[in-house]
Short mmCIF file of C-alpha atoms in Angstrom, two decimals:
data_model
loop_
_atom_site.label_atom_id
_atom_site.label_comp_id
_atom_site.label_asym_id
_atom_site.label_seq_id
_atom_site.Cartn_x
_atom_site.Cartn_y
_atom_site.Cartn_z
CA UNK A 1 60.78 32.10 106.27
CA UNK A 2 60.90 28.42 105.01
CA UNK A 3 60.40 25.54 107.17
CA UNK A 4 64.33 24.55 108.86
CA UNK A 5 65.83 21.14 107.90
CA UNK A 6 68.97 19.57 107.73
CA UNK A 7 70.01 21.27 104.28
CA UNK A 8 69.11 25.07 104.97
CA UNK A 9 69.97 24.79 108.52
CA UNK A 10 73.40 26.30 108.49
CA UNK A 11 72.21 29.22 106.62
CA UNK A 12 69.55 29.91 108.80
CA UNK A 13 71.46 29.62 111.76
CA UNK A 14 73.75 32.43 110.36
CA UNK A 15 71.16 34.64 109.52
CA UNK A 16 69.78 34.14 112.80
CA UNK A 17 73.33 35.34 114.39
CA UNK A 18 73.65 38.04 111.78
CA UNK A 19 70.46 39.31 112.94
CA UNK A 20 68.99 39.31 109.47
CA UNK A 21 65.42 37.40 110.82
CA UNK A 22 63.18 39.23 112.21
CA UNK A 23 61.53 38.06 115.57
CA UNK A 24 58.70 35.89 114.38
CA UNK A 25 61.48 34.03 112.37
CA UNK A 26 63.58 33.94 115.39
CA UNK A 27 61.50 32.20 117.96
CA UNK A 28 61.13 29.68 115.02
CA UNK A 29 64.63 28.90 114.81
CA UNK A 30 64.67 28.74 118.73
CA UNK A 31 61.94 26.17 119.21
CA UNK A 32 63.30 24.27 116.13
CA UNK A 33 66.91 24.09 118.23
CA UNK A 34 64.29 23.25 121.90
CA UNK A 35 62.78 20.40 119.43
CA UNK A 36 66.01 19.13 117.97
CA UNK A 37 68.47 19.13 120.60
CA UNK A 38 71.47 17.11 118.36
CA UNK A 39 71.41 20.36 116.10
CA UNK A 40 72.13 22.52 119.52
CA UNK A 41 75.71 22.16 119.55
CA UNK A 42 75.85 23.35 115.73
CA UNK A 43 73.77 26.02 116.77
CA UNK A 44 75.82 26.92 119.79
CA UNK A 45 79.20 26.50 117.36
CA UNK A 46 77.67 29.78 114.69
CA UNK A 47 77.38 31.56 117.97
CA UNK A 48 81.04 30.96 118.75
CA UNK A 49 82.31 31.72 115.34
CA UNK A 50 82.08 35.47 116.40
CA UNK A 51 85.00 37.46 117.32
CA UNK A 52 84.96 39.75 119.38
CA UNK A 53 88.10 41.96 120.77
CA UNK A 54 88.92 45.04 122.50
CA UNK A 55 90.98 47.48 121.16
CA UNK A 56 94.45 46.83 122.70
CA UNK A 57 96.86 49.75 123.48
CA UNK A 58 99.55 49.80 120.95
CA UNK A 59 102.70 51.74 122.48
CA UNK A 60 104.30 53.93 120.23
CA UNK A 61 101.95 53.95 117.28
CA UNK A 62 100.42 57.37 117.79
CA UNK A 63 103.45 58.82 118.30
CA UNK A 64 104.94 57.21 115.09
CA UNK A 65 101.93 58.57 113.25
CA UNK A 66 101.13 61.71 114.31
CA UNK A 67 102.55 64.86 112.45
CA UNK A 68 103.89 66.91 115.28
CA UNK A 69 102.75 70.07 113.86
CA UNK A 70 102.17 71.20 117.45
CA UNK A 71 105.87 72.15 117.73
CA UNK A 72 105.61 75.15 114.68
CA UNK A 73 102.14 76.35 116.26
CA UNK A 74 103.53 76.56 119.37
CA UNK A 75 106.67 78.58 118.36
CA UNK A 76 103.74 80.63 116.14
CA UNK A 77 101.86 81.09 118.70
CA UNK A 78 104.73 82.14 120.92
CA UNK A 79 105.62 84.57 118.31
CA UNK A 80 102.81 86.14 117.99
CA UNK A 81 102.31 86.34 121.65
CA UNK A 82 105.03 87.88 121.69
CA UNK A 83 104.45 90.25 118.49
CA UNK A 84 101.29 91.42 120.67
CA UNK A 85 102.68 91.82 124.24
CA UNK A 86 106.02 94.05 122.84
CA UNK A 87 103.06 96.07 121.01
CA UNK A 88 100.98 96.54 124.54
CA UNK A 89 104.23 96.90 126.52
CA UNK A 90 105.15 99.87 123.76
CA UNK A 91 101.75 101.47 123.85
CA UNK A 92 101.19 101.48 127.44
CA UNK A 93 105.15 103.08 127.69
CA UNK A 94 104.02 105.70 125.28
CA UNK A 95 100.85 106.23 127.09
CA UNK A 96 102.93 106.21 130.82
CA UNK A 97 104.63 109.68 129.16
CA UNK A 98 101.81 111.43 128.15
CA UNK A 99 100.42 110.70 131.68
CA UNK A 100 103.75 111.91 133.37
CA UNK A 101 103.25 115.23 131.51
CA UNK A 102 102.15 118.32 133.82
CA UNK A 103 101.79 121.57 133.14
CA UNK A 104 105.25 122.68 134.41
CA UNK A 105 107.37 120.37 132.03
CA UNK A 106 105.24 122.10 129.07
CA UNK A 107 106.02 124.57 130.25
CA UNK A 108 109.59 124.26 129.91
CA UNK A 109 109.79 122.38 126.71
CA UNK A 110 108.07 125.39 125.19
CA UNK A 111 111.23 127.48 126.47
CA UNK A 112 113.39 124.83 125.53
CA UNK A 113 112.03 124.31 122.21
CA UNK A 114 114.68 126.59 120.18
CA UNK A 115 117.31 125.12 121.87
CA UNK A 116 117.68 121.65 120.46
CA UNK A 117 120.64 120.44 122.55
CA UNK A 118 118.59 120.94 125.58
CA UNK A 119 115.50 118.94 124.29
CA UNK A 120 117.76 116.34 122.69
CA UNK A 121 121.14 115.83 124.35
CA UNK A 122 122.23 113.54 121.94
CA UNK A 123 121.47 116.06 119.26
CA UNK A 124 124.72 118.93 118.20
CA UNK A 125 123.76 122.80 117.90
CA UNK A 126 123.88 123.12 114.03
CA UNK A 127 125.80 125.90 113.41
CA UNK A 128 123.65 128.72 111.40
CA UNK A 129 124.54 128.92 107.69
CA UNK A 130 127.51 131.92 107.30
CA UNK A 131 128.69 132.08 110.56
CA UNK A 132 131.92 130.57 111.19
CA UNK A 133 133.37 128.88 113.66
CA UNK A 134 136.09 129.50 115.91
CA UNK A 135 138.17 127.14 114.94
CA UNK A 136 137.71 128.39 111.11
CA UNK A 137 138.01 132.16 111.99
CA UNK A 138 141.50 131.47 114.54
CA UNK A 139 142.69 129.67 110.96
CA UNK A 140 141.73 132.36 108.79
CA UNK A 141 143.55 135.10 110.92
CA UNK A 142 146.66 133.47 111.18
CA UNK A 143 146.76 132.91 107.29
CA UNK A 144 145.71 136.88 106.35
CA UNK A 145 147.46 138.52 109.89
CA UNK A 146 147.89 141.72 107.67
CA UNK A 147 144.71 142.04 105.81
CA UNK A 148 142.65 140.76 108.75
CA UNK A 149 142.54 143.59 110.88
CA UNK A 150 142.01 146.27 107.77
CA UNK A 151 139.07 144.08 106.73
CA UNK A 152 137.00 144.08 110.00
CA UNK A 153 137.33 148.29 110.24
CA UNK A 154 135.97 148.30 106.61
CA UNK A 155 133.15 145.93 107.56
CA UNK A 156 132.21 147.55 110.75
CA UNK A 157 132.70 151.62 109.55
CA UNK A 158 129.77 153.31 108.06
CA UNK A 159 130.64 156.44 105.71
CA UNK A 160 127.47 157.68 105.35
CA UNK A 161 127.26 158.16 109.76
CA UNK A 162 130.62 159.36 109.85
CA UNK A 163 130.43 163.24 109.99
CA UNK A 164 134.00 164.25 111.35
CA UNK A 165 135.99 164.79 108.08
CA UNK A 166 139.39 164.57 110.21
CA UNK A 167 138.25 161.00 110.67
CA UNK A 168 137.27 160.15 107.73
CA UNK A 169 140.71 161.13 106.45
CA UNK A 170 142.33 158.97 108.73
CA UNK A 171 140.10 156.11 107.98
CA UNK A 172 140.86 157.18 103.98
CA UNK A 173 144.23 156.93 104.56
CA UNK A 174 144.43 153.47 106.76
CA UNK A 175 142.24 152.05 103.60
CA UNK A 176 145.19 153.32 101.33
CA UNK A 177 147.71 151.80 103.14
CA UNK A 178 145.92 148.42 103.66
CA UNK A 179 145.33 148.40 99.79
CA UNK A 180 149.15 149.76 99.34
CA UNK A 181 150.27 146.87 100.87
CA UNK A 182 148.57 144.34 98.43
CA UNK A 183 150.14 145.95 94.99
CA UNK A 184 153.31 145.71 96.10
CA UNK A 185 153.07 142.00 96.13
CA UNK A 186 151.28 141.95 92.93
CA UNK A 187 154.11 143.96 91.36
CA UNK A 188 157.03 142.05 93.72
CA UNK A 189 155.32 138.92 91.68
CA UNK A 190 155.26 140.39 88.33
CA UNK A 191 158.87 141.69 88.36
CA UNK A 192 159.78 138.33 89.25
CA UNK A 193 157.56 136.82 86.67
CA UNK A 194 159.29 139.04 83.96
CA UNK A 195 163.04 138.56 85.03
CA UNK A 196 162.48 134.85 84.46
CA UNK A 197 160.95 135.79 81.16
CA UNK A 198 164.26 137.81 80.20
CA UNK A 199 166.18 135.06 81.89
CA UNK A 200 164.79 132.32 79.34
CA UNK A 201 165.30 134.99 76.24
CA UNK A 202 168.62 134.77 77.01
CA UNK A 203 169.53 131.67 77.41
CA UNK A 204 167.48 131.10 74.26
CA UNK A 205 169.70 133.31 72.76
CA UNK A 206 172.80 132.08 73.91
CA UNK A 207 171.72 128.68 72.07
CA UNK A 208 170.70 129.95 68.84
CA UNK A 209 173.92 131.47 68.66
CA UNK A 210 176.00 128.31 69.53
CA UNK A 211 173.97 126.84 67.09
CA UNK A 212 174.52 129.27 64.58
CA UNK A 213 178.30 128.79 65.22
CA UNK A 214 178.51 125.24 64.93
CA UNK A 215 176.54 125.55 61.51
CA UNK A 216 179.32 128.00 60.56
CA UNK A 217 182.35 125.77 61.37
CA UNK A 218 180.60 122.59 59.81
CA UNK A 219 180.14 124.35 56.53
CA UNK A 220 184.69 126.12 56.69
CA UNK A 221 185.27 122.16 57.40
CA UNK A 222 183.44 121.27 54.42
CA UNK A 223 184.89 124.03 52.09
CA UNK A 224 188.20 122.71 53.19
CA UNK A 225 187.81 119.32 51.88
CA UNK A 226 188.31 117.90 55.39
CA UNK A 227 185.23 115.61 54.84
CA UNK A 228 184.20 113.83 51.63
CA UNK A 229 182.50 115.29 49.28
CA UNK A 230 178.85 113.77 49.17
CA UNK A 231 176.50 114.58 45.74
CA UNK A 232 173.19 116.22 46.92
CA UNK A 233 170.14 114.33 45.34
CA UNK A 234 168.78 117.75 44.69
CA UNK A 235 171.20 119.86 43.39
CA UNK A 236 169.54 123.07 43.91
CA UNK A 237 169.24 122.30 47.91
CA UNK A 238 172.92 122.53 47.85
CA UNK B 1 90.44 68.81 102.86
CA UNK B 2 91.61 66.93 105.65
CA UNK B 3 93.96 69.22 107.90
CA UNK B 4 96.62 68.44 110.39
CA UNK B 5 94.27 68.30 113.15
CA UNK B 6 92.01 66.32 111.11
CA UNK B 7 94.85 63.92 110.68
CA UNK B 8 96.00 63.96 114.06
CA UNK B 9 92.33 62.97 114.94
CA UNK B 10 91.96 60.16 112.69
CA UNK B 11 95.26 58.83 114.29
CA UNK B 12 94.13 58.98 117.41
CA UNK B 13 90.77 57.76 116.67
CA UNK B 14 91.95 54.81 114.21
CA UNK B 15 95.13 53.88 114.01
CA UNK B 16 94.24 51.17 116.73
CA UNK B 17 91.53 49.68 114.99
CA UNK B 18 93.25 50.08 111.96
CA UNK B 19 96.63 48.18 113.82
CA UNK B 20 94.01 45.61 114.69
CA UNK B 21 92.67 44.37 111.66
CA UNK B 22 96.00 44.40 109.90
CA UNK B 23 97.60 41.95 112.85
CA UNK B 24 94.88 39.92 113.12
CA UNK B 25 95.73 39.03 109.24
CA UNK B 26 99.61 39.49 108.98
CA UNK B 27 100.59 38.45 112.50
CA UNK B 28 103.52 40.23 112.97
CA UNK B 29 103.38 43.24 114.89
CA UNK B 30 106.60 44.92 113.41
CA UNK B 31 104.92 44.40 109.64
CA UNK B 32 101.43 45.56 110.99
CA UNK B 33 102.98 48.97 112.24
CA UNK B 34 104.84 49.15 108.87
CA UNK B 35 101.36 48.72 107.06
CA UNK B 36 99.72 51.27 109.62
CA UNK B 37 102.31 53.49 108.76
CA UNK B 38 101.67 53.44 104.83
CA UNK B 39 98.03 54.08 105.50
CA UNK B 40 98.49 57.09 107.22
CA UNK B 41 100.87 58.32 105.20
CA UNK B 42 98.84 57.82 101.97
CA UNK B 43 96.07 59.57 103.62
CA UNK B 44 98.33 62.32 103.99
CA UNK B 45 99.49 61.81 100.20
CA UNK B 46 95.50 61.95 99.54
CA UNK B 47 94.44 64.26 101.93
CA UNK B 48 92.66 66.77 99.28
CA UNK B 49 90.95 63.64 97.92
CA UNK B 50 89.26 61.71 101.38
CA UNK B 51 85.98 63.15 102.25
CA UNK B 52 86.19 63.92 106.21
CA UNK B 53 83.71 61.71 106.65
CA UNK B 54 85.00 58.50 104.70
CA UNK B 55 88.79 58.47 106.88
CA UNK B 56 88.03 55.31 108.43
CA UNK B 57 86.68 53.25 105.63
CA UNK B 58 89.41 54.86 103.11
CA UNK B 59 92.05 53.52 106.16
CA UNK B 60 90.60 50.06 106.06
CA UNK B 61 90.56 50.02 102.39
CA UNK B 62 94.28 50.92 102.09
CA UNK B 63 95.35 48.57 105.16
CA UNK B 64 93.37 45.75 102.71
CA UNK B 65 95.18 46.59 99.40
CA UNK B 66 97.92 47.24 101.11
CA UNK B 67 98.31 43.77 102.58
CA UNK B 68 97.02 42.05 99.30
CA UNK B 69 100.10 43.55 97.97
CA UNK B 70 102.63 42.83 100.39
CA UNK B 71 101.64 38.97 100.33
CA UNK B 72 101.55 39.03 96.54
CA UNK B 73 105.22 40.23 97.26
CA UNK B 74 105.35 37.39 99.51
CA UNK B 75 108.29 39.39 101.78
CA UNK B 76 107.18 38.40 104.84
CA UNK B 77 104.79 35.45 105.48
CA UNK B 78 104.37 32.07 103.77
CA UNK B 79 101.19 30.60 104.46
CA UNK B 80 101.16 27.44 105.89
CA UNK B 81 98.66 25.84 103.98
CA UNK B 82 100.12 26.50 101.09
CA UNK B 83 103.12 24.95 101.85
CA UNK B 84 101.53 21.54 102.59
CA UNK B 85 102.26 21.57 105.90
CA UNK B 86 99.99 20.58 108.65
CA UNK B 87 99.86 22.60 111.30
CA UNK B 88 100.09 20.12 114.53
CA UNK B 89 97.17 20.49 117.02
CA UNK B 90 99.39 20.43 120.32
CA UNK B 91 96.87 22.81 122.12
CA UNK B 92 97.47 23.68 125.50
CA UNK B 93 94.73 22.67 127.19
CA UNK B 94 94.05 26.18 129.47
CA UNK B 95 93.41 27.87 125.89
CA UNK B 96 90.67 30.41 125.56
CA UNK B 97 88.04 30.55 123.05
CA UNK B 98 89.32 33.53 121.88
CA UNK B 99 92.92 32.00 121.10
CA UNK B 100 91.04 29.28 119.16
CA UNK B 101 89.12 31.61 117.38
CA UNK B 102 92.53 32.89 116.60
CA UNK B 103 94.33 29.73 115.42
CA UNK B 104 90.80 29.69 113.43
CA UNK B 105 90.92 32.58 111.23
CA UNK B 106 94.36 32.15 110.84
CA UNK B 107 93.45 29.17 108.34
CA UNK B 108 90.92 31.49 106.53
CA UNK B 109 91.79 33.42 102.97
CA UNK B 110 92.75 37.14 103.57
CA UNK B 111 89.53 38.34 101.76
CA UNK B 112 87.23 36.04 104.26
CA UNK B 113 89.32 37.19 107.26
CA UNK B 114 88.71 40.80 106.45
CA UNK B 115 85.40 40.50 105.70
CA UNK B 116 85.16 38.94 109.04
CA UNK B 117 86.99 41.57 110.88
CA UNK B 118 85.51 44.02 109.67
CA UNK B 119 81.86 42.61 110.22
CA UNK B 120 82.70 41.40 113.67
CA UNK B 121 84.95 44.17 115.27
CA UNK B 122 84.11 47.63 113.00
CA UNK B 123 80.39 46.92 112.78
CA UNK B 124 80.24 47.25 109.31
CA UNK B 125 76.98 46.28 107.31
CA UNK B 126 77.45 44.22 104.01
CA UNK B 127 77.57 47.44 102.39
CA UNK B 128 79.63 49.05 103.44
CA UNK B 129 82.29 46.19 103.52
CA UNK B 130 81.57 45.58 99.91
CA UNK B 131 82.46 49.59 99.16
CA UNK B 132 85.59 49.17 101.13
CA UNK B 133 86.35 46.05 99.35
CA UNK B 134 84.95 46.23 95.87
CA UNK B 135 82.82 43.70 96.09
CA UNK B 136 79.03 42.91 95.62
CA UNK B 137 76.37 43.26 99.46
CA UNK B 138 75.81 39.32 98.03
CA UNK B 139 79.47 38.58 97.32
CA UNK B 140 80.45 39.79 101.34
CA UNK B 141 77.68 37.69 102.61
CA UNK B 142 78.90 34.61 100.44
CA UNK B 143 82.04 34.72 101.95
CA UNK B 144 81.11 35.91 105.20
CA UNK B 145 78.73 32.81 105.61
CA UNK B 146 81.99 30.79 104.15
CA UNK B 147 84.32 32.17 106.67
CA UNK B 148 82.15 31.87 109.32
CA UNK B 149 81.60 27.96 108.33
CA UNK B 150 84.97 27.37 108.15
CA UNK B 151 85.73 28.72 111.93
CA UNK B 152 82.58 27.22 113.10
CA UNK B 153 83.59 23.71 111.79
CA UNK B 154 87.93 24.37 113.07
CA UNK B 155 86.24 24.86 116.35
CA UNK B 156 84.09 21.72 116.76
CA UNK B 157 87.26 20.14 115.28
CA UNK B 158 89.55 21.68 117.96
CA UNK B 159 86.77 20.41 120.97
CA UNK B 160 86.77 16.91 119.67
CA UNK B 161 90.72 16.95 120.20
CA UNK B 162 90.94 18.90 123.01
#
């Protein structure tokens, strides 16, 4: 370092505060300062010119600043909390029942197991497909109360078992009747059928023949010079 | 990139400091939060751009620009020096050397006075106060030894009347 005087003084004084001398250089400016004492108050006065502050507490600043992102993660976190202790709460049900399970209750699902209204209560008996129900048959009888009865002997009867020929007669004949009682509707409905037919003949006849006479007393009219006579564009039309 | 908690960190870790150098220059508290405020949220703004390691300097940096622009603006403040006035030395005798320090730096430039903060109260080497500033290691230690001067010779001014 170069020897202190009045002109580099203030610049070694603040190097000497900045801590940019090393020690040699330091007790040099310190016995300089012991040796000059007028130049110790401008010494003392660089040592002042430091500041030097705590941090003060600044209410409300964090707050202002920080992103309160710690509101969403905790309604994340509570969801998935949540998510995970529905999940154990579900398992460990399922699990409970498989526990609860002895050998008796398999026992009686396995007899149970056809029957589903049993197993399920909730669940309805499907009804099997071609039977009918009640309801549907009770309807069915009191639309066909004649054929009904002739219908169930025919399904039930088997010729080929029958052996009594007296019987099978009388079973002959109550098939007759059944199936005599069926044309006569057919025929009751045809008849009627046909007298409308003849009906509307008529009547269609009845017209042309009005017609016909109206034609004929137009054209006496005309031949009597009633009307005017009126000069056919086409003469051969007349 | 700097993350929420990273963020929340550097808040809790700086925005003090950061609140500190900007009142020491602006003097107004509701102004300083303002500025504080900015920073932050430009590191937010900039958050895929700070290194996790440069937050603090990065803060200072913006709380520096950020107050060179508002006084361009001149919104707030109007120096007193500029105006011509003299500011009248009616110091109560119980102040501290601290306060005087104070009334001190209050006469320096806003460059000087950060430099000076920064040097005195973040611990900054020349450096790193030139990166944060854009200036030369020479250039801080010009105007460090300047600003230092100036306080050094306000102080022996403020004994002699006191």
């Amino acid at each position: 370092m170069r020897e202190i005087d009045i002109n580099n003084m203030d610049e070694i004084f603040f190097e000497y505060f900045e801590g940019n001398l090393n020690e040699a250089d330091r007790i040099q400016v310190l016995d300089f300062v012991k040796k000059n004492p007028e130049y110790a108050e401008e010494f003392n006065s660089w040592g002042s010119s430091f500041l030097n502050e705590p941090i003060a507490e600044v209410p409300g600043l964090e707050k202002l600043l920080i992103k309160d992102f710690a509101f969403s993660s905790y309604w994340t976190k509570l969801t998935l909390g949540s998510f995970l202790l529905l999940s154990i709460v579900s398992f460990g049900s399922k699990s409970k029942v498989v526990l609860k399970t002895s050998p008796e209750i398999q026992r009686i699902k396995a007899k149970t197991a056809d029957i589903p209204s049993i197993n399920n209560p909730e669940v309805k008996p499907i009804p099997e497909r071609g039977k009918k129900s009640i309801l549907h048959f009770k309807r069915t009888v009191s639309i066909k109360q004649d054929n009904i009865d002739s219908t169930l002997k025919i399904e039930k009867l088997n010729f080929d078992q029958i052996a009594n020929p007296t019987v099978k007669d009388s079973i002959i004949q109550d098939q007759n009747q059944t199936q005599s009682v069926s044309p006569s509707l057919e025929q009751g409905k045809e008849k009627e059928l046909l007298t409308r037919k003849e009906e509307r003949k008529e009547l269609r006849k009845i017209e042309r023949y009005k017609r016909r006479q109206a034609e004929v007393k137009r054209q006496q009219e005309f031949l009597k010079g009633d009307k005017p006579y009126v000069v056919p564009v086409n003469p051969n039309a007349f | 990139m700097l993350s929420t908690e990273d963020y929340n960190k550097a808040v809790k870790e700086y925005s003090k400091n950061i609140f500190r150098f900007i009142i020491k220059s602006v003097k107004d508290e509701a102004w300083s939060k303002d500025i504080v405020q900015d920073c932050y949220l430009k590191l937010w703004q900039h958050r895929d751009n700070v290194p996790l390691i440069k937050i603090k300097p990065w803060l200072f940096t913006t709380a520096h620009n950020l107050m060179i622009n508002q006084i361009k603006r001149g919104a707030r403040t109007v120096s007193i020096e500029s105006e011509g006035i003299v500011e009248p030395h009616f110091m109560d005798p119980d102040y501290s050397i601290k306060e005087l320090i104070d009334k001190c730096l209050d006469k320096l430039p806003l460059l000087q006075k950060n430099i000076l903060l920064l040097r005195d109260l973040e611990g900054y080497n020349y450096k790193e106060i030139g990166q944060m500033l854009s200036l030369t290691e020479e250039q801080v230690k010009v105007y460090l030894f300047r600003a230092r001067q100036k306080i050094k010779n306000s102080l022996k001014e403020l004994n002699t009347i006191l």
